[in-house]
Amino acid sequence: MFGLNTKDTRLLILVAILVVLAPFILNPFPENSAMAQFNAGYPDLMQRFVIFGIFAIGFNILFGLTGYLSFGHAAFLGVGSYAAIWMMKLLTMNVVPAIILSVVFAGLFSLLVGWISLRRSGIYFSILTLAFAQMSYSLAYSVLTPITGGETGLQPKLNDPRILDGALAEGATPKANLFGLEMGASYELGIGGWLFTLNAGYYIAGVLMLASFYLAIRIFRSPFGMMLRAVKSNQQRMNYTGLNSKPYTLAAFVISGMYAGLAGGLMVAMDTQAGPERMFWTVGGEVVLMTILGGAGTLIGPVLGAGMIKYMENIISKINSKILHEWFAFMPDGVEDFIVNILYPFIGKGWHLTLGLIFMAVVIFLPGGLVEGGQRIARLFGRGKKASEKDASGKTTPAE
Amino acid sequence: MGILEVKGVGKRFGGLHALSDVNLSVKENTVHAIIGPNGAGKSTLLNCFVGKLIPDTGSVMFDGQSVLGRKPHEINQMGISRVFQTPEIFSDLTVLENMMIPCFAQRDGAFSMAAYADMMKDKDIVGRAEAELEAMNMADKREMNAASMSRGDKRRLEIAMCLSQQPRLLLLDEPTAGMARADTNNTIDLLKQIKEERDITIAIIEHDMHVVFSLAERITVLAQGTPLVEDVPDNIKGHPKVREAYLGETQVAA
C-alpha cells in the first residue's frame, strides 16, 4: 500500500494508529488517582512528542544513513521558528504559510551551512556544524536583535501588519489557526474517572509527522537512500564506482535541515513564540541523543527516542520528594527516608541524571538503541515462528 | 595506439622521485602487467591513472582523452574500474545491494536524486545485479551481509561490482596480496575466465611472479620509478635487467 512493501505499510499503519489514539494511550490513569502524574496525554506534551519526532526523523536521514554527525541542527530549528513567527506577524495567523516558509528558509540555510561544513568529514564536520549553531545562536541573541527580538524573542502583537487577516478587536490576542480552526482548540472527553483531551494543534502536527515519517520510509527504500548508506559504509569505493558522494551528503544534510525547519515552524504554530534558546547547541545535542537512544539508522527508532526523552523531561521532572514519600509510606520510617534520599537525586531537576544512566545503559548494552531492545524481546517470544523474518524497522546499525 | 597511453609521467614527493619519465601503452583487449620490486612506484603510477594523484609532468590518455585533473568518479564514468589491494566493498550492505550500486552509477550517472522510487522495484537494475552475481557463482549469497563473507568472496564481489559496469579498462592493484595459495589460484582462474568471456582490457599491478606469468600477455618492469623493459612474458623471465632489479645484483658484484 502507498507504494510500500508489506512490512513498511504495517509499520506506517501502526504509527498512524498510535498517533491517532495517543490522547487515550498516554492517559491510562484516572484523573484523581495517585498515578495521574504519569499521564502524558495532555496537548502540550503530545505536541512536543510529534514535533521532536519530526526533528529526529529528519536528523536520522543525515546521521543514521550517512553517518555524518551534526551538532548544529538546532540552528535550522531556530531558523524555521523565526521564519514562521515572521509570517504570523506579516502575513496571517494561519499556520500554512508559516510552516511552508519555515521549511524553505531552513532548507536554504542548511544548504549554506552544509556546503561549507561538508568540506570536512568525521569530527571536523561535527565541530564545524557546532560552530555554525553557536554563531547562529549568538546572532539571534544579540547582533540580529531587530530581526530576532534578541533575548526576549518574538511574539505576534496586536498591531502587527498581518496583511491577509482582518484587524483584531482591541484587547484580543492573535491566535494561530488553520483556516479558522484554532491550534489551542480542544475537545475534552470524560469517561468515568478518565479525562481525555483531543487537541486540534496536536492532530495537525501529528498528520505532518505521519507525512514526514512516510517520506522517510520512501527515502530509506530508494536508490538515493542506498547511496546515503553507501556514503557511511565506504566513501572510497563509492567514488571509484563513479558516484560523487558530495552532492549525496549535501542533499541528505538539506533534507534533514528542512525536517528541522518544519519542526521549528510547528513549534511556533503551537505556542506562537520564538526565542534564541531554540538555537542553543544543547537542543542540537538532544536530537543526537534521541536518535541514538531510539536506534540510529532505523525507521522508528528516532521517534521512540524523541518520545522517551520528552516523556522523561516532563514526567520525571515533575516528581518531587513529597510524592516519593507518598509512594514509600508503607515502609518503616527509617527505611522510607533512606530510599527517598537515594532516589531523590534522580527525580525533579535531576531527571538528566536518570536520562544519562539510561543513555549509558543503552549505548553499552544495546548499541542499536531501543529498536534493538525491541528486536531482542521479539526474538525471545516468537523464536520459531519468525526466525527468518527481520524486524519491520529494518536493519540496525550501531551508531559510531 | 593503446587504450591507455602514458607519456613522460613524472611525480615527486618532496626530494623523492617516485616516478620519472614513465612511458607505457596498454593495448586494447590484452592483459598488461606492471611489475617491480617494493618502492618501484607501481602504486603511485596506478594512482595517477584513477585521479587519486596528479603527475607533475607527462600525460595519461584513456581512449584519446586525458584523465589528468579529473576526479575518481569522473574517471570511472569514462570506463575505468579499479580493484583495490584490500577489497573495498560496502560492508554494511547486502551482497545484492553492493551489486546494485555500480549498476545505478552506470545507468543514472554520478548523482541522481531518486529519493521517492523503490529501488527493489527497479527491475532493470535488480536484474542486472542478479545476472552478474549468477555469472560469478555468487547468486546464493545475495541476501548475505557483505561484511560476513570470506576474504576470497569479498575479492570476488569487488571484481563482480567492477565488471557489472562493463568497464573498458579494469585496473587491479595486487589482487592476490595477502592471500593463501588456494585463494590466489582461484583468483587467477577467475581472471582467466573473465578474460576469455568478455571484451575487456586488464592492467594488473603485482609482485607475485606466479600470478603475473599465468595471466599477463605483456609485462612492464618498473624499478626506481622508471620502466626498465616492456615485453612479452617469455622475454621478461630471463632478462638480465629484471634479474638485477629483483635480486639486487650490481655491476660491481657481478
XYZ file of C-alpha atoms in Angstrom:
654
model
C 0.000 0.000 0.000
C 1.118 3.610 -0.722
C 3.972 2.147 -2.775
C 5.481 0.487 0.303
C 6.170 -3.170 0.952
C 4.044 -5.082 3.451
C 6.350 -4.644 6.419
C 6.729 -0.899 5.925
C 2.989 -0.487 5.374
C 2.342 -2.316 8.629
C 4.802 -0.064 10.448
C 3.245 3.081 8.974
C -0.266 1.971 9.930
C 0.911 1.102 13.438
C 2.459 4.551 13.874
C -0.703 6.169 12.464
C -2.872 4.298 14.988
C -0.564 5.308 17.830
C -0.686 8.969 16.752
C -4.472 8.974 16.494
C -5.025 7.186 19.798
C -2.188 8.866 21.715
C -4.533 11.047 23.835
C -6.067 7.817 25.141
C -2.984 5.591 25.299
C -0.930 8.221 27.115
C -3.654 8.824 29.709
C -4.016 5.356 31.245
C -4.645 6.528 34.795
C -7.870 8.119 36.136
C -7.701 11.848 36.763
C -7.718 11.736 40.564
C -5.593 8.652 41.145
C -2.097 8.781 42.613
C -0.686 7.624 39.297
C -2.222 10.522 37.344
C 1.114 12.324 37.283
C 2.384 9.687 34.896
C -0.278 10.647 32.394
C 1.303 12.223 29.341
C -1.846 12.734 27.314
C -2.065 16.492 27.635
C -1.810 18.597 24.444
C 1.367 20.492 25.252
C 3.400 17.322 25.815
C 1.827 15.347 22.960
C 2.632 18.205 20.592
C 6.222 18.057 21.732
C 6.290 14.289 21.137
C 5.348 14.595 17.483
C 7.331 17.774 16.808
C 10.543 16.349 18.222
C 9.640 13.133 16.429
C 9.789 15.054 13.132
C 13.068 16.684 14.173
C 14.594 13.267 14.981
C 13.230 11.544 11.840
C 14.943 14.198 9.724
C 18.148 14.104 11.726
C 18.244 10.332 11.261
C 18.257 10.746 7.460
C 21.587 12.522 7.821
C 23.155 10.787 10.815
C 21.548 7.361 10.581
C 22.142 6.894 6.865
C 25.329 8.811 6.017
C 26.967 8.683 9.465
C 27.713 12.431 9.389
C 27.121 13.614 12.963
C 25.849 17.179 13.055
C 25.674 19.086 16.326
C 24.203 22.111 14.619
C 20.676 21.150 13.716
C 19.290 23.410 16.430
C 20.174 26.299 14.102
C 17.725 25.030 11.476
C 15.050 24.523 14.109
C 15.586 28.151 15.129
C 15.584 29.487 11.566
C 12.317 27.635 10.956
C 10.847 29.171 14.090
C 11.843 32.718 13.184
C 10.575 32.309 9.622
C 7.240 31.074 10.953
C 6.829 33.828 13.505
C 7.559 36.477 10.870
C 4.891 35.006 8.616
C 2.489 35.300 11.530
C 3.488 38.900 12.114
C 3.459 39.997 8.495
C 1.017 37.783 6.650
C -1.537 35.873 8.631
C -2.064 33.859 11.785
C -2.985 30.936 9.558
C -0.231 28.361 10.088
C 0.033 27.228 6.431
C 2.359 29.998 5.140
C 4.278 29.910 8.411
C 5.002 26.194 8.091
C 5.850 26.347 4.387
C 8.232 29.269 4.851
C 9.889 27.651 7.858
C 10.768 24.633 5.703
C 12.005 26.810 2.838
C 14.206 29.055 4.988
C 15.661 26.177 6.984
C 16.406 24.428 3.678
C 18.239 27.460 2.283
C 20.205 27.984 5.479
C 21.163 24.312 5.694
C 22.315 24.460 2.061
C 24.787 27.179 3.054
C 25.930 25.514 6.284
C 26.130 22.081 4.659
C 28.026 23.363 1.650
C 30.749 24.702 3.945
C 30.726 22.032 6.680
C 30.748 19.071 4.283
C 34.207 20.017 3.062
C 35.366 18.013 6.055
C 34.160 14.728 7.496
C 34.247 12.997 10.857
C 34.944 15.040 13.957
C 35.872 18.149 11.922
C 32.462 18.162 10.290
C 30.805 17.879 13.714
C 32.861 20.781 15.051
C 32.028 22.941 12.022
C 28.299 22.353 12.448
C 28.606 23.078 16.163
C 30.407 26.328 15.383
C 27.670 27.323 12.955
C 24.958 26.600 15.505
C 26.704 28.683 18.152
C 27.242 31.539 15.705
C 23.558 31.415 14.788
C 22.660 31.465 18.453
C 24.859 34.500 19.106
C 23.454 36.280 16.082
C 19.896 35.610 17.193
C 20.667 36.525 20.793
C 22.324 39.872 20.207
C 23.545 41.016 16.801
C 20.328 40.437 14.882
C 18.022 41.727 17.604
C 15.953 43.809 15.126
C 15.026 40.564 13.323
C 15.008 38.073 16.172
C 13.870 40.140 19.138
C 17.118 39.272 20.927
C 16.890 37.624 24.302
C 13.133 38.046 24.654
C 12.358 36.594 21.250
C 9.298 37.345 19.143
C 5.570 37.045 19.565
C 2.676 38.154 17.387
C 1.471 41.543 18.576
C -1.913 43.180 18.168
C -0.536 45.924 15.941
C 1.488 43.698 13.542
C 0.609 44.328 9.878
C -0.789 40.806 9.116
C -1.912 41.914 5.674
C -4.110 38.891 4.994
C -6.015 38.960 8.288
C -8.697 41.443 9.277
C -7.908 43.831 12.108
C -8.301 42.352 15.575
C -10.516 43.921 18.205
C -8.779 45.957 20.901
C -7.508 43.660 23.663
C -7.844 40.448 21.609
C -4.830 38.132 21.311
C -3.818 36.873 17.869
C -4.229 33.091 17.830
C -2.600 30.624 15.478
C -5.167 28.795 13.395
C -5.659 26.597 10.367
C -8.327 28.293 8.253
C -10.131 29.327 11.407
C -9.528 26.180 13.462
C -7.504 27.390 16.432
C -4.437 25.374 17.400
C -5.447 25.588 21.032
C -8.961 24.278 20.401
C -9.584 21.123 22.407
C -12.414 18.732 22.944
C -12.469 17.212 26.406
C -13.914 13.759 26.725
C -14.701 12.465 30.211
C -15.282 8.733 30.566
C -15.722 7.568 34.141
C -12.778 8.897 36.100
C -10.744 9.462 32.947
C -10.405 12.729 31.113
C -9.101 12.736 27.545
C -8.144 15.883 25.645
C -8.385 15.877 21.867
C -6.445 18.899 20.676
C -6.535 20.397 17.156
C -2.895 21.512 17.211
C -1.743 18.065 18.221
C -3.609 16.360 15.394
C -2.323 18.829 12.796
C 1.250 18.256 13.995
C 0.509 14.535 14.113
C -0.621 14.436 10.476
C 2.563 16.265 9.439
C 4.599 13.818 11.497
C 2.963 10.902 9.683
C 3.691 12.552 6.322
C 7.325 13.094 7.379
C 7.564 9.502 8.520
C 6.108 8.243 5.240
C 8.622 10.328 3.266
C 11.444 8.993 5.416
C 10.393 5.409 4.615
C 10.376 6.257 0.906
C 13.863 7.756 1.198
C 15.155 4.733 3.138
C 13.933 2.351 0.426
C 15.027 4.449 -2.565
C 18.236 4.287 -4.616
C 19.066 7.681 -3.092
C 18.758 6.195 0.415
C 21.010 3.294 -0.551
C 23.627 5.765 -1.802
C 23.465 7.538 1.574
C 24.152 4.212 3.285
C 26.987 3.697 0.802
C 28.473 7.029 1.948
C 28.551 5.723 5.514
C 29.847 2.315 4.506
C 32.706 3.139 2.128
C 33.162 6.543 0.530
C 36.307 5.472 -1.300
C 34.555 2.572 -3.045
C 31.669 4.887 -3.833
C 33.874 7.437 -5.569
C 35.706 4.735 -7.504
C 32.347 3.335 -8.569
C 31.555 6.511 -10.455
C 29.429 8.177 -7.799
C 30.019 11.654 -6.473
C 29.481 11.373 -2.715
C 29.479 15.158 -2.143
C 26.042 16.034 -3.576
C 24.555 12.984 -1.850
C 25.709 14.091 1.596
C 24.707 17.684 0.866
C 21.228 16.579 -0.215
C 20.866 14.499 2.959
C 22.014 17.491 5.006
C 19.486 19.824 3.376
C 16.628 17.309 3.721
C 17.364 16.886 7.426
C 17.633 20.664 7.765
C 14.185 21.029 6.186
C 12.747 18.493 8.631
C 14.273 20.550 11.464
C 12.732 23.691 9.953
C 9.329 22.006 9.829
C 9.696 21.093 13.495
C 10.636 24.694 14.311
C 7.698 26.057 12.326
C 5.314 23.686 14.101
C 6.622 24.786 17.487
C 5.685 28.342 16.578
C 2.315 27.181 15.290
C 1.642 25.639 18.699
C 2.951 28.277 21.091
C 3.260 31.388 18.822
C 6.673 32.440 20.081
C 10.271 32.089 19.015
C 13.408 32.750 21.012
C 17.154 32.243 20.598
C 17.240 29.393 23.140
C 15.880 27.131 20.406
C 19.207 27.540 18.608
C 21.318 26.677 21.624
C 23.648 23.769 20.977
C 22.058 21.598 23.680
C 18.932 21.428 21.522
C 21.075 20.037 18.706
C 22.652 17.656 21.219
C 19.232 16.497 22.360
C 18.254 15.335 18.870
C 21.524 13.380 18.683
C 20.593 11.658 21.957
C 17.076 10.935 20.706
C 18.360 9.322 17.524
C 20.996 7.185 19.234
C 18.711 6.242 22.126
C 15.988 5.044 19.770
C 18.337 3.484 17.214
C 20.242 5.446 14.572
C 19.624 4.238 11.042
C 16.306 2.583 11.924
C 12.976 3.977 10.797
C 11.038 4.043 14.040
C 13.981 4.480 16.433
C 14.248 8.281 16.366
C 10.515 8.642 17.055
C 10.807 6.304 20.040
C 13.882 8.152 21.293
C 12.158 11.530 20.968
C 9.114 10.222 22.827
C 11.182 8.717 25.598
C 13.304 11.806 26.239
C 10.362 14.200 26.134
C 8.369 11.919 28.434
C 11.175 11.809 30.983
C 11.800 15.532 30.737
C 8.179 16.264 31.546
C 7.127 13.455 33.826
C 10.174 12.504 35.879
C 10.982 16.150 36.422
C 7.538 16.604 37.957
C 8.110 14.063 40.720
C 9.188 15.672 43.993
C 10.176 14.365 47.416
C 6.592 14.624 48.695
C 5.439 12.209 46.011
C 8.295 9.830 46.785
C 7.306 9.858 50.468
C 3.737 9.019 49.482
C 4.899 6.044 47.397
C 7.082 4.553 50.108
C 4.787 5.429 53.007
C 4.053 1.737 53.597
C 7.638 1.183 54.751
C 9.003 1.801 58.241
C 10.022 5.434 58.656
C 13.800 4.924 58.684
C 13.782 2.737 55.561
C 11.393 5.118 53.827
C 13.665 8.108 54.388
C 16.674 6.116 53.273
C 15.079 5.055 49.966
C 13.679 8.507 49.298
C 17.114 10.038 49.899
C 18.702 7.633 47.439
C 16.114 8.244 44.754
C 15.866 11.977 45.277
C 18.832 12.998 43.075
C 17.277 11.168 40.140
C 13.945 12.970 40.079
C 12.757 16.522 39.671
C 15.604 18.643 38.368
C 17.801 15.564 38.495
C 15.981 13.917 35.581
C 19.052 14.487 33.433
C 20.881 12.084 35.725
C 18.298 9.377 35.053
C 18.446 10.119 31.340
C 22.240 9.893 31.435
C 22.146 6.494 33.119
C 19.591 5.140 30.672
C 21.576 6.533 27.756
C 24.759 4.887 29.010
C 22.979 1.589 29.520
C 21.510 1.694 26.018
C 24.786 2.608 24.314
C 26.708 -0.106 26.197
C 24.184 -2.953 26.123
C 22.004 -2.067 23.121
C 24.165 -0.294 20.552
C 21.223 -0.476 18.151
C 19.091 1.536 20.583
C 15.578 0.826 21.809
C 14.753 -0.770 18.458
C 17.414 -3.393 19.051
C 15.916 -3.959 22.516
C 12.533 -4.496 20.909
C 14.004 -6.883 18.355
C 15.652 -8.946 21.091
C 12.391 -9.190 23.020
C 10.510 -10.114 19.855
C 13.074 -12.822 19.142
C 12.695 -14.241 22.652
C 8.951 -14.601 22.235
C 8.500 -15.572 18.620
C 11.618 -17.635 18.129
C 10.362 -20.467 15.950
C 7.632 -18.560 14.214
C 9.532 -15.552 12.994
C 13.061 -16.861 12.860
C 13.655 -15.721 9.305
C 11.682 -12.518 9.466
C 13.591 -9.419 10.302
C 12.095 -6.622 12.347
C 9.846 -4.266 10.442
C 12.054 -1.310 11.173
C 14.844 -2.685 9.047
C 18.484 -3.151 9.818
C 20.005 -1.737 12.937
C 23.478 -0.433 12.657
C 25.183 0.802 15.779
C 25.890 4.496 15.832
C 29.504 5.444 15.632
C 47.666 3.358 -30.148
C 46.783 1.641 -26.896
C 43.613 2.240 -24.951
C 45.767 3.663 -22.145
C 48.692 5.820 -23.239
C 51.135 7.049 -20.603
C 53.762 9.520 -21.811
C 56.646 11.021 -19.856
C 54.904 10.790 -16.492
C 56.904 12.066 -13.530
C 55.914 12.526 -9.898
C 57.944 13.841 -6.984
C 57.174 13.704 -3.286
C 59.492 16.296 -1.802
C 63.000 15.143 -2.731
C 61.881 11.673 -3.749
C 61.455 10.948 -7.440
C 58.629 8.423 -7.192
C 58.178 8.318 -10.957
C 60.312 9.730 -13.721
C 59.682 9.624 -17.438
C 57.281 6.668 -17.442
C 56.082 5.653 -20.899
C 53.554 2.891 -21.214
C 50.984 1.718 -23.709
C 48.238 -0.735 -22.806
C 46.731 -2.339 -25.952
C 43.032 -2.956 -26.133
C 41.833 -6.435 -25.098
C 45.098 -7.514 -23.544
C 46.238 -8.277 -20.030
C 49.095 -5.946 -19.230
C 51.066 -6.439 -16.029
C 53.180 -3.830 -14.305
C 55.706 -5.472 -12.023
C 58.610 -4.299 -9.957
C 60.158 -4.557 -6.503
C 58.764 -2.728 -3.488
C 59.058 1.021 -3.820
C 59.341 0.883 -7.605
C 56.409 3.287 -7.960
C 53.732 0.813 -9.127
C 51.001 2.083 -6.851
C 51.933 5.709 -7.458
C 51.591 5.070 -11.175
C 48.205 3.397 -10.730
C 47.007 6.294 -8.596
C 47.867 8.604 -11.481
C 45.501 6.639 -13.738
C 42.464 6.902 -11.448
C 42.586 10.515 -10.320
C 43.982 9.994 -6.843
C 47.280 11.628 -7.808
C 48.094 14.140 -10.497
C 51.579 13.671 -12.021
C 53.930 16.657 -12.147
C 54.840 16.012 -15.763
C 53.589 13.974 -18.695
C 50.203 12.834 -19.864
C 47.828 9.934 -19.236
C 45.332 9.386 -22.054
C 42.458 6.947 -21.877
C 40.813 6.270 -25.217
C 42.197 9.530 -26.585
C 41.080 11.654 -23.643
C 43.258 12.940 -20.824
C 42.358 11.659 -17.355
C 44.547 14.188 -15.571
C 42.727 16.603 -13.303
C 39.557 14.537 -13.311
C 38.046 13.206 -10.088
C 37.932 9.438 -9.403
C 34.180 9.247 -10.100
C 34.593 11.057 -13.428
C 37.358 8.693 -14.496
C 35.180 5.731 -13.555
C 32.385 7.161 -15.670
C 34.854 7.229 -18.597
C 35.103 3.443 -18.344
C 37.926 2.651 -15.897
C 37.119 0.464 -12.882
C 39.566 -0.206 -10.099
C 40.004 -3.188 -7.786
C 41.898 -2.386 -4.596
C 44.650 -4.245 -2.800
C 42.372 -4.943 0.184
C 38.838 -5.499 -1.126
C 36.866 -2.252 -0.948
C 33.182 -3.131 -0.738
C 30.146 -1.715 1.073
C 30.411 -3.955 4.123
C 27.242 -2.673 5.842
C 25.115 -3.553 2.816
C 23.911 -6.865 1.436
C 25.678 -8.527 -1.476
C 22.805 -7.679 -3.811
C 22.862 -4.013 -2.751
C 26.617 -3.995 -3.316
C 25.952 -5.132 -6.871
C 23.124 -2.666 -7.455
C 25.173 0.426 -6.590
C 27.585 0.188 -9.552
C 24.623 -0.597 -11.838
C 22.852 2.565 -10.681
C 26.076 4.542 -11.067
C 26.493 3.374 -14.648
C 22.870 3.984 -15.655
C 21.978 7.144 -13.699
C 25.353 8.878 -13.515
C 27.401 10.305 -10.652
C 24.417 11.798 -8.832
C 20.724 11.084 -9.058
C 18.076 12.415 -6.708
C 15.811 9.341 -6.926
C 14.587 9.601 -3.347
C 10.993 8.531 -3.929
C 11.390 5.389 -6.065
C 11.532 1.911 -4.544
C 14.927 0.512 -5.534
C 13.822 -3.110 -5.259
C 11.123 -2.435 -7.866
C 13.724 -1.297 -10.384
C 13.596 -4.488 -12.471
C 16.360 -3.361 -14.824
C 18.893 -2.780 -12.045
C 17.914 -5.756 -9.881
C 18.015 -7.968 -12.977
C 21.487 -6.794 -13.981
C 22.818 -7.170 -10.449
C 21.400 -10.685 -10.177
C 22.710 -11.714 -13.587
C 26.196 -10.592 -12.642
C 26.014 -12.461 -9.320
C 24.867 -15.524 -11.257
C 27.794 -15.222 -13.679
C 30.211 -15.029 -10.762
C 28.623 -18.012 -8.954
C 27.507 -15.856 -6.051
C 23.744 -15.972 -6.503
C 23.251 -17.929 -3.270
C 24.896 -15.132 -1.267
C 22.658 -12.304 -2.450
C 20.951 -11.636 0.903
C 24.169 -12.009 2.883
C 25.745 -9.077 4.640
C 28.896 -8.283 2.672
C 30.983 -7.922 5.848
C 30.399 -11.541 6.834
C 31.908 -13.038 3.662
C 35.307 -14.675 3.443
C 38.176 -12.632 2.074
C 38.183 -14.561 -1.181
C 34.471 -13.882 -1.650
C 34.946 -10.189 -0.879
C 37.555 -10.062 -3.640
C 35.196 -11.880 -5.998
C 32.389 -9.471 -5.110
C 34.597 -6.442 -5.687
C 35.581 -7.746 -9.126
C 31.933 -8.513 -9.895
C 30.976 -4.959 -8.908
C 33.591 -3.540 -11.245
C 32.568 -5.854 -14.107
C 28.882 -5.027 -13.747
C 29.723 -1.568 -15.061
C 31.112 -3.107 -18.254
C 34.338 -1.118 -17.962
C 36.670 -0.866 -20.915
C 39.689 -0.971 -18.629
C 39.895 -2.944 -15.393
C 42.724 -1.950 -13.049
C 43.815 -4.487 -10.462
C 46.115 -3.435 -7.623
C 47.875 -6.553 -6.300
C 44.649 -8.577 -6.320
C 46.196 -11.553 -4.535
C 48.192 -9.695 -1.879
C 47.941 -11.462 1.463
C 46.007 -14.393 0.036
C 46.617 -18.069 0.705
C 47.870 -20.110 -2.282
C 44.458 -21.706 -2.878
C 42.684 -18.314 -2.901
C 45.384 -16.949 -5.191
C 44.801 -19.770 -7.665
C 41.047 -19.191 -7.519
C 41.587 -15.545 -8.302
C 43.861 -16.414 -11.220
C 41.220 -18.792 -12.618
C 38.553 -16.137 -12.178
C 40.604 -13.539 -14.025
C 41.376 -16.009 -16.830
C 37.688 -16.760 -17.152
C 36.853 -13.034 -17.270
C 39.495 -12.566 -19.948
C 38.009 -15.329 -22.079
C 34.384 -14.358 -21.694
C 34.497 -10.595 -22.068
C 35.937 -7.902 -24.272
C 37.952 -6.207 -21.629
C 41.396 -4.714 -21.149
C 43.054 -5.559 -17.857
C 46.006 -3.743 -16.309
C 47.372 -5.503 -13.279
C 49.946 -4.479 -10.701
C 51.536 -7.432 -8.990
C 54.740 -8.627 -7.444
C 53.727 -12.300 -7.251
C 55.510 -13.726 -10.318
C 53.274 -16.784 -10.391
C 50.210 -14.580 -10.879
C 51.918 -12.368 -13.428
C 53.186 -15.176 -15.644
C 49.877 -17.050 -15.551
C 47.896 -14.057 -16.728
C 49.853 -11.376 -18.497
C 50.234 -11.035 -22.234
C 52.587 -8.095 -21.864
C 54.731 -7.011 -18.956
C 56.297 -3.710 -17.979
C 59.024 -3.878 -15.367
C 59.297 -0.813 -13.182
C 62.300 -0.058 -10.984
C 63.014 3.118 -9.038
C 60.219 4.944 -10.802
C 61.288 4.188 -14.387
C 60.298 1.386 -16.738
C 63.214 -0.937 -17.379
C 61.735 -3.100 -20.116
C 58.405 -3.812 -21.733
C 57.993 -7.174 -23.446
C 56.096 -10.485 -23.634
C 56.390 -12.755 -20.542
C 58.832 -15.217 -22.121
C 61.383 -12.497 -22.804
C 60.939 -10.969 -19.368
C 61.703 -14.160 -17.448
C 65.397 -14.335 -18.210
C 66.022 -10.662 -18.843
C 69.252 -9.572 -17.078
C 67.928 -6.112 -16.175
C 64.914 -7.665 -14.489
C 67.059 -10.063 -12.515
C 69.203 -7.149 -11.480
C 66.235 -5.119 -10.286
C 64.752 -8.008 -8.347
C 67.845 -9.694 -6.953
C 69.806 -6.519 -6.348
C 72.773 -7.631 -8.474
C 75.052 -4.736 -9.218
C 77.761 -4.286 -11.800
C 80.400 -4.292 -9.077
C 79.243 -7.554 -7.519
C 78.949 -9.209 -10.888
